Amino acid sequence: MAEATPPKHSARDVTTEGPVVRVVLIAIALAFAALVLILPLIVVFTEAFDGGLGTYFASLSQPDARSAIRLTLIVAAISVPANVVFGLAASWAIAKFEFWGKSFLTTLIDLPFSVSPVISGLVYVLLFGAQGIFGGWLDAHDIDIIFALPGIILATIFVTFPFVARELIPLMQEQGTEEEEAAVSLGASGWKTFLFVTLPNVKWALLYGVLLCNARAMGEFGAVSVVSGKIRGMTNTMPLQVEILYNEYNSTAAFALASLLALLALLTLALKTVLEWRFGDRITGANGH
Amino acid sequence: MTSVRRTSLLAAAALSVAAFVAPAAAQVTLLNVSYDPTRELYVDFNAAFAAHWQQTSGQTITINQSHGGSGSQARAVIDGLDVDVVTLALEADINAIVNNSGKIAADWRTRLPNNSAPYTSTIVFLVRQGNPKNILDWGDLVRDDVEVITPNPKTSGGARWNFLAAWAWANREFGGDEAQVTDYVREVYAHVPVLDTAARGSTTTFVERGIGDVLLAWENEAFLALEELDPGAFEIVVPSISILAEPPVAVVDGNVDRRGTREAAQAYLEYLYTPEGQEIAAANFYRPSNTGGLPAEALERFPALDLITIDDPLFGGWAEAQPRFFADGGVFDQIYQ
C-alpha cells in the first residue's frame, strides 16, 4: 500500500490527479461536448434526412435553395479574396515596417470581432441606404448597394475582416525582417521579395486564415440579414434561407440546407486539424525559423 | 478617412461584379414586399397573376417575394429596398413609408376598394382536439382552470389585436363600464403562463411545447396550425365577437415610376380583388373582402361573427389606440405588473 502511493510532496503531485478525478474530469468534458456540440450536429443530419434521400435532394434543388447556395458561394468567392489581399497587405505593413498609426491599425483590425454583427449591417444601411449619407447620390445614379449583392458582400467583408490578418501578423512579426533584408541586399525587388521570401514563409498560416474566413463568410447571419432585403431567390444567403424555411414550418428543407453548412464546418474543421498537425509550427510561429 | 476611401473602393469592385452577375432584364419583374404569414398566399397568387398577365398583355412577368416582420419590412422600403408593391400587416406600416420616404402617395388608402385591404382576418381561439376545457367565448378565458397563450402586446403587433378583441368583447358584455372591462382584461393576462415576444413564439409554445388550453391567434395562422403543423390535434373556436384586421396593400409610387412598372404593379394589386384573387385568398385562410362571385364552399370555413374595426369609436383608430393602450404607462402597463 505505502509503496504504491507516491510521496505526498513530490513534484508529480501537482500535475497528476488520482484516477477517479481524472475519469470524472474526462467524463464531464466529453458529456459536455456531446451535449452542446455533437448532439446538435446529429439533430441537423437526422432532421435533414427525415423524409429520406429523395426529399433531401429535392429540397436542395428547389430554385430558392439553389439560388441561396449560389449567392453564398458568390459572396464567399469575392469577400474571401478581398480579405486575403487586405490581410496580406496589413500584416506585411504591420510586421515589417514602422509607421505612424501602426498600433491604431492593429486595433482597428480587431474591431469587427467586438462589434455586434447587427451593427455591422446597420452601418452600411446608414451609409448607403436610401436615407443614408450616400443614399441620394446612389439613388440618382441608379446604383444598388443595400438590399443587393454589393451590400451583402460589404457586410460579409466587414465581419470577416480580421481572420486572415490575425493569423499572419504574429507569425510575420516573429519571423522578423532578416530574410527580407537579405533578399533586398542581394538585389531582389520589393515584389520579388514578397513573392519568393515572405509569402512562402506564411503560406500555411495564410491557408489557415482563409479557411476560417471562408467558414465565417458562408455562415454569417446577423450582418447579412440587415442588408439583404430577404428577396426570395435573389438576396437570401444560405443561413437566411435556413431561418425562413424553419419559420415556415418546413423543417426538413431548413435542415437539409443547414446540413450543407454543417458539412462546410466539418470540412473546415478537418482541414484545420490537418494544417495544425502537419504545419503547426509554421502556423503559430511558435517554433519558427 | 482611409477607411471611407477603402470602403468605396471595395464597393466599386463589388458593384462591377454585381453588374456581371445580375440577370438581364428581358421581361417585367415586380418585387412584392410582404409580411411573414402571407408566403403561401402569394406563391399561389403570383402564379395565377403571371398567367393572367401573360394572357392580357402578352408580357412574361416574374414576381419576386420578400417576407419578414411587417414593421421591419416597412423599414427596409424606407431604407431603399427597390420594391413595386407592399402588402403589409398594418396601415401604420404603410403610413410609415409615406411619412419617412414619400415613396407612396398619402392618399394610398383610397386608391383601391375596401380601404386598400383585399382580404381580412380576425382573432380566433385555437384549442386542443375535442375542446376539453369547453372554451366557447371570451368569458371562458378567465375561468380558473383555463390557461391562455398570447404574446406580449408591447413587443408583438399581432398581440395588440388579441388585446383589443378581448377589450371589445368585455366592452359589449359590461355595457361599456370601463372599470369592469379593465378588470376582465387584467384577469385574461393573469391566465397567461408564458408571454412570448412574438406571435410565432406563442404558436410554438402552444403547439410544440404543449403549454396552455387556448391560443389567441390569427384565423389564417390558426388554420395553418390546424392543417399543416399537427393535423387532428387542434380545433378552431370562433368567439361571438372579435376584431377585424385589414392588411393593406399599396403600389410604391416612387419606385414604379422610376422602373416603369406602374401598369403591371397596379394590375397586380387589382387582380387581388377579382373573384380569382379572392378565391386564392380564401383558400389560404384569409377572409375575402369582396365575396361577390365566390363559390359557397370557398366561404364556408369562415363562420360569421361580430367584427369590430380599429376605427370603431371604442378605439378611435391606431393613432389613438396605440398610445392609450400600449405606450409606456398605458393601459397594458397598468394591468400587467
XYZ file of C-alpha atoms in Angstrom:
626
model
C 0.000 0.000 0.000
C 2.507 2.542 1.179
C 4.743 1.532 -1.698
C 2.101 2.282 -4.332
C 1.251 5.725 -3.022
C 3.625 8.394 -4.291
C 5.280 10.615 -1.648
C 2.957 13.388 -0.567
C 5.007 16.386 -1.617
C 6.609 15.159 -4.806
C 6.547 17.356 -7.898
C 4.249 14.887 -9.660
C 1.502 15.652 -7.207
C 0.807 18.963 -8.849
C 0.149 17.651 -12.336
C -1.105 14.165 -11.723
C -4.544 13.595 -10.318
C -5.891 10.406 -8.888
C -7.587 8.079 -11.381
C -11.076 8.891 -10.078
C -10.617 12.616 -10.532
C -9.197 12.082 -13.979
C -12.098 9.883 -15.086
C -14.628 12.352 -13.701
C -12.970 15.286 -15.449
C -12.785 13.468 -18.763
C -16.382 12.321 -18.407
C -17.572 15.865 -17.724
C -15.662 17.240 -20.698
C -16.932 14.529 -23.024
C -20.510 14.742 -21.784
C -20.485 18.495 -22.215
C -19.039 18.265 -25.715
C -21.586 15.599 -26.616
C -24.437 17.692 -25.280
C -23.624 21.053 -26.815
C -21.646 20.054 -29.922
C -22.249 16.524 -31.125
C -25.931 16.176 -30.292
C -26.980 19.302 -32.231
C -24.883 18.136 -35.174
C -26.626 14.777 -35.144
C -30.004 16.516 -34.945
C -29.170 18.573 -38.032
C -28.479 15.480 -40.095
C -31.324 13.328 -38.756
C -33.840 16.142 -39.372
C -32.373 16.729 -42.828
C -32.806 13.085 -43.806
C -36.153 12.771 -42.029
C -38.054 12.478 -45.296
C -35.491 10.213 -46.955
C -32.771 10.879 -49.517
C -35.252 11.881 -52.228
C -36.785 14.649 -50.136
C -33.331 15.766 -49.058
C -32.098 16.311 -52.590
C -35.464 17.664 -53.717
C -35.322 20.384 -51.072
C -31.745 21.234 -52.028
C -32.686 21.565 -55.698
C -35.581 23.972 -55.055
C -34.925 27.166 -57.061
C -34.811 29.271 -53.885
C -32.383 26.876 -52.223
C -30.172 26.723 -55.308
C -30.161 30.486 -55.521
C -29.221 30.742 -51.827
C -26.332 28.319 -52.341
C -25.181 30.196 -55.425
C -25.364 33.561 -53.664
C -23.436 32.259 -50.675
C -20.708 30.921 -52.963
C -20.500 34.212 -54.874
C -20.295 36.208 -51.655
C -17.528 33.986 -50.303
C -15.702 33.997 -53.638
C -15.485 37.784 -53.520
C -15.134 38.588 -49.847
C -12.507 35.954 -49.019
C -10.017 37.065 -51.725
C -10.675 40.682 -50.760
C -9.745 39.890 -47.184
C -6.715 37.869 -48.301
C -5.397 40.886 -50.181
C -6.142 43.179 -47.278
C -4.825 40.702 -44.693
C -1.545 40.245 -46.540
C -1.086 43.956 -47.077
C -1.942 44.863 -43.498
C 0.165 42.198 -41.845
C 3.080 42.876 -44.181
C 2.911 46.549 -43.320
C 2.481 45.979 -39.611
C 5.099 43.262 -39.210
C 7.851 44.565 -41.460
C 7.627 48.337 -41.254
C 7.445 51.037 -38.654
C 4.957 53.784 -39.399
C 2.809 56.322 -37.669
C -0.625 54.948 -36.673
C 0.567 51.339 -36.713
C -0.892 50.397 -33.342
C -4.123 52.118 -34.296
C -4.359 49.985 -37.436
C -3.662 46.857 -35.399
C -6.515 47.750 -33.047
C -8.806 48.634 -35.920
C -8.370 45.206 -37.494
C -9.872 43.649 -34.376
C -12.902 45.926 -34.411
C -15.258 43.523 -36.221
C -14.637 40.918 -33.502
C -16.042 43.236 -30.870
C -18.890 44.807 -32.844
C -22.239 43.043 -32.903
C -22.984 41.823 -36.459
C -26.318 43.668 -36.418
C -24.409 46.927 -36.018
C -22.050 45.905 -38.821
C -25.040 45.587 -41.112
C -26.755 48.739 -39.897
C -23.743 50.975 -40.506
C -23.929 50.085 -44.189
C -27.646 50.834 -44.225
C -26.869 54.208 -42.643
C -24.159 54.851 -45.231
C -25.743 53.521 -48.402
C -29.475 53.179 -47.568
C -31.997 55.493 -49.201
C -31.994 57.673 -46.062
C -28.241 57.238 -45.605
C -25.331 59.591 -46.199
C -24.698 58.453 -49.784
C -28.300 57.341 -50.379
C -29.360 60.300 -52.517
C -26.322 60.147 -54.769
C -26.585 56.376 -55.249
C -30.287 56.656 -55.981
C -29.697 59.406 -58.547
C -27.154 57.221 -60.304
C -29.321 54.130 -60.057
C -26.736 52.169 -58.076
C -27.989 49.467 -55.729
C -25.802 48.615 -52.771
C -28.085 47.906 -49.853
C -30.604 45.090 -50.407
C -28.458 43.827 -53.272
C -25.280 41.798 -53.758
C -22.790 44.633 -53.069
C -24.320 45.291 -49.644
C -24.211 41.621 -48.712
C -20.576 41.429 -49.798
C -19.651 44.585 -47.885
C -21.274 43.312 -44.705
C -19.555 39.945 -45.112
C -16.161 41.550 -45.687
C -16.672 43.623 -42.567
C -17.361 40.687 -40.273
C -14.608 38.503 -41.775
C -12.085 41.334 -41.863
C -9.782 40.180 -39.053
C -9.446 36.479 -39.843
C -6.561 36.498 -42.334
C -4.647 39.424 -40.835
C -4.968 37.994 -37.309
C -3.301 34.740 -38.406
C -0.483 36.423 -40.313
C 0.574 39.325 -38.084
C 2.033 37.364 -35.133
C 3.801 34.943 -37.455
C 5.304 37.674 -39.617
C 6.331 39.627 -36.554
C 8.125 36.633 -35.120
C 9.848 35.863 -38.384
C 11.269 39.353 -38.388
C 12.803 41.118 -41.360
C 16.202 39.424 -41.690
C 15.298 37.241 -44.647
C 13.704 40.127 -46.487
C 16.716 42.331 -45.758
C 18.988 39.632 -47.132
C 16.893 39.340 -50.285
C 16.846 43.077 -50.826
C 20.593 43.369 -50.224
C 21.101 40.699 -52.896
C 19.203 42.902 -55.345
C 15.680 41.496 -55.249
C 12.852 43.938 -55.907
C 10.181 44.519 -53.282
C 7.651 42.456 -55.196
C 10.098 39.595 -55.718
C 10.998 39.656 -52.050
C 7.352 39.361 -51.129
C 6.624 36.623 -53.655
C 9.682 34.424 -53.022
C 10.591 35.135 -49.408
C 7.658 36.404 -47.377
C 4.804 34.520 -48.979
C 6.366 31.035 -48.790
C 7.094 31.640 -45.121
C 3.484 32.336 -44.289
C 1.613 30.196 -46.805
C 0.248 27.671 -44.300
C -0.852 30.342 -41.879
C -2.477 32.130 -44.800
C -4.359 28.999 -45.781
C -5.450 28.590 -42.173
C -6.761 32.152 -42.112
C -8.543 31.662 -45.434
C -10.313 28.592 -44.061
C -11.609 30.416 -41.001
C -12.513 33.450 -43.073
C -14.421 31.334 -45.576
C -16.342 29.441 -42.905
C -17.467 32.684 -41.350
C -18.233 34.321 -44.709
C -20.551 31.492 -45.695
C -22.144 31.225 -42.279
C -22.673 34.893 -41.443
C -26.251 35.621 -40.469
C -26.675 38.820 -38.475
C -24.960 41.450 -40.597
C -26.222 39.952 -43.846
C -29.816 39.736 -42.653
C -29.833 43.504 -42.061
C -28.663 44.396 -45.582
C -30.231 41.538 -47.536
C -33.830 42.696 -48.076
C -34.721 38.982 -47.923
C -35.895 38.733 -51.527
C -36.542 35.074 -52.193
C -34.396 33.560 -54.885
C -32.310 36.729 -55.081
C -30.812 38.103 -51.884
C -31.238 35.271 -49.394
C -27.982 33.596 -48.434
C -27.971 30.050 -47.081
C -28.198 31.000 -43.389
C -31.100 33.374 -44.119
C -32.866 30.764 -46.204
C -32.477 28.244 -43.370
C -34.227 30.594 -40.960
C -37.007 31.381 -43.426
C -37.684 27.732 -44.184
C -37.742 26.928 -40.495
C -40.191 29.744 -39.752
C -42.422 28.359 -42.465
C -42.588 25.039 -40.620
C -40.583 23.493 -43.450
C -38.011 21.972 -41.138
C -36.849 19.186 -43.467
C -35.816 21.699 -46.126
C -34.365 24.008 -43.482
C -32.197 21.256 -42.040
C -31.220 19.995 -45.494
C -29.729 23.398 -46.217
C -28.329 23.588 -42.691
C -26.631 20.248 -43.237
C -24.625 21.786 -46.092
C -23.410 24.488 -43.706
C -22.659 21.801 -41.132
C -20.696 19.867 -43.749
C -18.743 23.004 -44.529
C -17.983 23.337 -40.826
C -16.828 19.720 -40.600
C -14.678 20.103 -43.693
C -13.164 23.282 -42.294
C -12.502 21.501 -39.034
C -10.830 18.570 -40.798
C -8.609 20.802 -42.945
C -7.794 22.947 -39.924
C -6.773 19.878 -37.956
C -4.590 18.642 -40.808
C -2.921 22.034 -41.085
C -2.333 22.242 -37.343
C -0.994 18.729 -37.149
C 1.203 18.909 -40.225
C 2.337 22.537 -40.195
C 1.570 23.619 -36.623
C 4.939 25.266 -36.125
C 4.617 27.290 -39.297
C 1.103 28.460 -38.463
C 1.611 29.701 -34.943
C 5.212 30.668 -35.393
C 5.984 29.089 -32.009
C 8.969 27.105 -33.274
C 9.547 29.140 -36.397
C 12.764 29.807 -38.223
C -10.782 58.946 -43.932
C -8.795 55.977 -45.158
C -11.475 53.549 -44.119
C -14.087 55.501 -46.070
C -11.899 55.521 -49.146
C -11.259 51.831 -48.857
C -14.935 51.124 -48.389
C -15.885 52.951 -51.532
C -13.141 51.168 -53.449
C -14.475 47.825 -52.287
C -17.991 48.931 -53.134
C -16.872 49.807 -56.616
C -15.222 46.421 -57.010
C -18.309 44.679 -55.701
C -20.504 46.718 -57.997
C -18.680 45.687 -61.111
C -19.198 42.081 -60.094
C -22.870 42.727 -59.386
C -23.349 44.118 -62.862
C -21.812 40.941 -64.188
C -23.951 38.637 -62.068
C -27.303 40.408 -62.353
C -29.672 38.795 -64.840
C -30.606 40.754 -67.931
C -33.989 42.491 -67.617
C -35.642 40.984 -70.678
C -39.037 40.735 -69.001
C -41.152 42.532 -66.407
C -40.263 41.816 -62.815
C -42.129 43.004 -59.759
C -40.984 42.860 -56.170
C -43.678 42.370 -53.567
C -42.571 43.094 -50.007
C -44.888 41.378 -47.595
C -45.067 40.137 -44.013
C -44.414 36.660 -42.685
C -47.675 34.692 -42.833
C -48.576 35.564 -46.437
C -45.972 33.397 -48.088
C -48.248 30.558 -49.216
C -50.905 33.051 -50.300
C -48.540 34.873 -52.639
C -46.932 31.728 -54.025
C -50.392 30.768 -55.312
C -51.462 34.276 -56.249
C -48.245 35.122 -58.151
C -48.619 32.044 -60.339
C -52.240 32.943 -61.111
C -51.411 36.574 -61.862
C -48.462 35.676 -64.095
C -50.767 33.520 -66.214
C -53.393 36.272 -66.278
C -50.850 38.958 -67.236
C -49.384 36.791 -69.970
C -52.862 36.394 -71.405
C -53.943 40.037 -71.214
C -50.713 41.860 -72.044
C -48.569 39.221 -73.712
C -45.713 40.014 -71.313
C -43.918 37.445 -69.235
C -43.845 38.598 -65.639
C -41.777 37.412 -62.693
C -42.840 38.376 -59.200
C -40.200 38.224 -56.503
C -41.171 37.994 -52.858
C -39.656 39.243 -49.660
C -41.202 38.304 -46.317
C -40.360 39.437 -42.805
C -41.834 41.217 -39.821
C -44.223 43.871 -41.152
C -42.505 46.727 -39.316
C -39.008 45.745 -40.383
C -40.163 45.284 -43.977
C -41.527 48.839 -43.988
C -38.179 49.980 -42.591
C -36.384 48.218 -45.472
C -38.579 50.011 -48.023
C -37.765 53.329 -46.339
C -34.069 52.416 -46.472
C -34.302 51.866 -50.196
C -35.441 48.297 -50.897
C -36.475 48.660 -54.543
C -39.997 47.351 -54.245
C -43.008 47.777 -56.551
C -45.836 46.803 -54.227
C -46.111 46.418 -50.467
C -48.611 44.018 -48.913
C -48.154 44.540 -45.188
C -49.946 43.742 -41.950
C -50.782 47.202 -40.687
C -51.939 50.504 -42.102
C -49.390 52.148 -39.802
C -46.522 50.371 -41.576
C -47.528 51.797 -44.967
C -48.040 55.201 -43.365
C -44.503 54.951 -42.024
C -43.280 54.592 -45.621
C -45.432 57.570 -46.648
C -44.102 59.751 -43.846
C -40.453 58.746 -43.891
C -39.678 58.327 -47.561
C -42.542 59.897 -49.531
C -42.379 56.953 -51.923
C -46.091 56.228 -51.510
C -48.684 58.953 -52.053
C -50.579 59.938 -48.912
C -53.958 59.012 -50.441
C -52.977 55.343 -50.943
C -55.792 54.060 -48.764
C -58.468 55.393 -51.091
C -56.959 54.102 -54.315
C -58.244 50.539 -54.002
C -61.560 49.184 -52.679
C -62.197 48.426 -49.008
C -59.513 50.790 -47.652
C -56.958 49.048 -49.890
C -57.431 45.812 -47.960
C -58.176 42.970 -50.414
C -58.506 40.368 -47.666
C -59.084 40.485 -43.942
C -58.534 38.300 -40.948
C -59.619 38.144 -37.353
C -58.602 36.749 -33.996
C -59.980 33.310 -33.129
C -59.261 30.638 -30.496
C -57.168 27.562 -31.209
C -57.972 24.844 -28.650
C -56.868 21.260 -28.217
C -58.784 18.497 -30.015
C -62.269 17.955 -28.640
C -62.099 21.303 -26.783
C -61.564 19.557 -23.402
C -61.951 22.793 -21.410
C -65.106 23.683 -23.344
C -63.884 27.169 -24.286
C -66.576 28.844 -26.367
C -66.219 32.587 -25.929
C -64.084 35.294 -24.367
C -65.755 34.853 -20.968
C -64.325 31.327 -20.684
C -60.737 32.614 -20.829
C -60.862 33.812 -17.223
C -62.173 30.536 -15.742
C -59.901 29.140 -13.023
C -58.937 26.025 -14.991
C -58.001 27.807 -18.227
C -54.521 28.866 -19.333
C -54.313 31.360 -22.215
C -51.400 31.723 -24.647
C -50.905 35.117 -26.278
C -47.763 37.156 -26.952
C -46.768 40.406 -25.298
C -48.616 43.371 -26.871
C -45.674 45.612 -26.039
C -43.454 43.753 -28.499
C -45.828 41.952 -30.861
C -48.076 43.729 -33.342
C -50.350 40.707 -33.580
C -50.784 40.584 -29.822
C -52.290 44.076 -29.819
C -55.199 42.791 -31.873
C -55.703 39.989 -29.324
C -55.784 42.542 -26.541
C -58.232 44.806 -28.362
C -60.501 41.899 -29.364
C -60.763 40.893 -25.693
C -61.425 44.527 -24.836
C -64.187 44.717 -27.469
C -65.956 41.653 -26.077
C -65.758 42.945 -22.498
C -66.990 46.350 -23.569
C -70.098 44.764 -25.041
C -70.502 42.349 -22.124
C -70.244 45.001 -19.405
C -72.128 47.696 -21.273
C -69.098 49.948 -21.631
C -68.219 50.050 -17.900
C -64.514 50.691 -18.275
C -63.562 49.544 -14.764
C -65.140 46.145 -15.375
C -63.640 45.930 -18.842
C -60.180 46.643 -17.448
C -60.669 44.061 -14.698
C -61.629 41.437 -17.269
C -58.617 42.086 -19.495
C -56.314 42.109 -16.451
C -57.804 38.741 -15.494
C -57.131 37.361 -19.003
C -53.441 38.271 -18.761
C -53.306 36.755 -15.265
C -54.146 33.461 -17.017
C -51.173 33.702 -19.386
C -48.362 31.392 -18.187
C -45.884 32.377 -20.953
C -45.956 35.838 -22.515
C -43.857 35.356 -25.669
C -42.405 38.307 -27.558
C -43.924 37.417 -30.942
C -46.832 35.516 -32.437
C -44.728 32.680 -33.856
C -43.229 32.163 -30.406
C -46.706 31.802 -28.906
C -47.697 29.306 -31.585
C -44.598 27.270 -30.737
C -45.360 27.462 -27.024
C -48.888 26.203 -27.572
C -48.328 23.691 -30.360
C -44.869 22.265 -29.782
C -44.376 22.709 -26.054
C -47.980 21.819 -25.308
C -48.484 24.657 -22.804
C -51.902 26.270 -22.281
C -55.507 25.459 -23.170
C -56.234 28.138 -25.730
C -54.105 30.122 -28.163
C -55.346 33.521 -29.308
C -54.350 33.526 -32.939
C -54.952 34.995 -36.333
C -57.571 32.957 -38.114
C -55.214 32.312 -41.049
C -52.401 31.207 -38.712
C -54.809 29.028 -36.739
C -55.875 27.249 -39.925
C -52.249 26.778 -40.860
C -51.509 25.203 -37.489
C -54.615 23.092 -37.887
C -53.778 21.747 -41.314
C -50.010 21.769 -41.514
C -48.459 21.505 -38.071
C -50.280 18.649 -36.429
C -53.488 17.624 -38.202
C -56.134 16.376 -35.807
C -54.543 17.804 -32.662
C -56.416 21.111 -32.545
C -59.645 22.798 -33.453
C -60.732 26.359 -34.025
C -63.332 28.079 -31.868
C -64.823 31.274 -33.271
C -65.880 33.628 -30.469
C -69.064 35.720 -30.590
C -67.163 38.924 -31.297
C -63.676 39.712 -32.476
C -61.662 42.365 -34.209
C -61.346 42.846 -37.948
C -57.828 43.287 -39.273
C -57.441 44.709 -42.735
C -53.913 44.046 -44.045
C -53.419 46.808 -46.611
C -51.669 46.835 -49.994
C -50.200 49.717 -51.990
C -48.205 50.494 -55.093
C -44.889 52.162 -54.217
C -45.237 55.193 -56.481
C -41.673 56.445 -56.256
C -40.267 53.105 -57.387
C -42.742 52.039 -60.072
C -42.472 55.378 -61.871
C -38.711 55.111 -61.980
C -38.737 51.460 -63.014
C -41.617 51.845 -65.462
C -43.660 49.112 -63.801
C -46.704 51.088 -62.658
C -49.108 49.421 -65.046
C -48.135 45.898 -64.041
C -47.976 46.778 -60.327
C -51.417 48.364 -60.406
C -52.876 45.391 -62.291
C -51.252 43.039 -59.784
C -52.992 44.645 -56.815
C -56.310 44.988 -58.659
C -56.215 41.297 -59.530
C -56.328 40.582 -55.781
C -59.913 41.895 -55.807
C -61.151 39.735 -58.687
C -63.062 36.520 -57.919
C -59.900 34.559 -58.846
C -57.758 36.565 -56.443
C -60.362 36.428 -53.700
C -60.696 32.685 -54.040
C -56.935 32.263 -53.680
C -57.036 34.421 -50.535
C -59.856 32.291 -49.144
C -58.001 29.084 -49.981
C -55.086 30.462 -47.956
C -57.363 31.170 -44.982
C -57.780 34.919 -45.425
C -61.317 36.273 -45.423
C -62.146 37.696 -48.866
C -63.185 41.350 -48.690
C -65.313 41.026 -51.825
C -67.353 37.838 -51.660
C -69.363 38.503 -54.826
C -68.934 35.766 -57.391
C -67.244 33.356 -54.994
C -68.490 29.759 -54.717
C -70.159 28.992 -51.384
C -67.622 26.302 -50.496
C -64.805 28.869 -50.636
C -66.504 30.748 -47.809
C -67.937 28.023 -45.604
C -64.817 27.761 -43.447
C -65.325 31.345 -42.236
C -68.198 31.400 -39.732
C -69.953 34.724 -39.299
C -69.230 36.700 -36.148
C -69.483 40.262 -34.943
C -66.409 42.122 -36.114
C -65.315 45.444 -34.735
C -62.676 47.501 -36.522
C -59.842 49.531 -35.090
C -61.615 52.636 -36.438
C -64.642 51.979 -34.233
C -65.234 54.872 -31.780
C -64.322 52.431 -28.986
C -60.679 52.529 -30.190
C -60.598 55.584 -32.462
C -58.030 54.173 -34.912
C -54.426 53.141 -34.270
C -53.323 56.744 -33.814
C -55.450 56.883 -30.678
C -55.406 53.236 -29.548
C -51.629 52.734 -29.708
C -50.655 55.416 -27.141
C -53.689 54.793 -24.951
C -53.250 51.040 -24.595
C -49.662 50.134 -25.417
C -47.383 53.119 -24.790
C -45.244 53.121 -21.653
C -47.573 53.721 -18.737
C -50.615 52.918 -20.918
C -53.486 50.594 -20.069
C -51.494 47.422 -20.652
C -48.675 48.573 -18.369
C -51.249 49.393 -15.680
C -52.938 45.993 -15.758
C -49.861 43.834 -16.296
C -47.478 44.230 -13.407
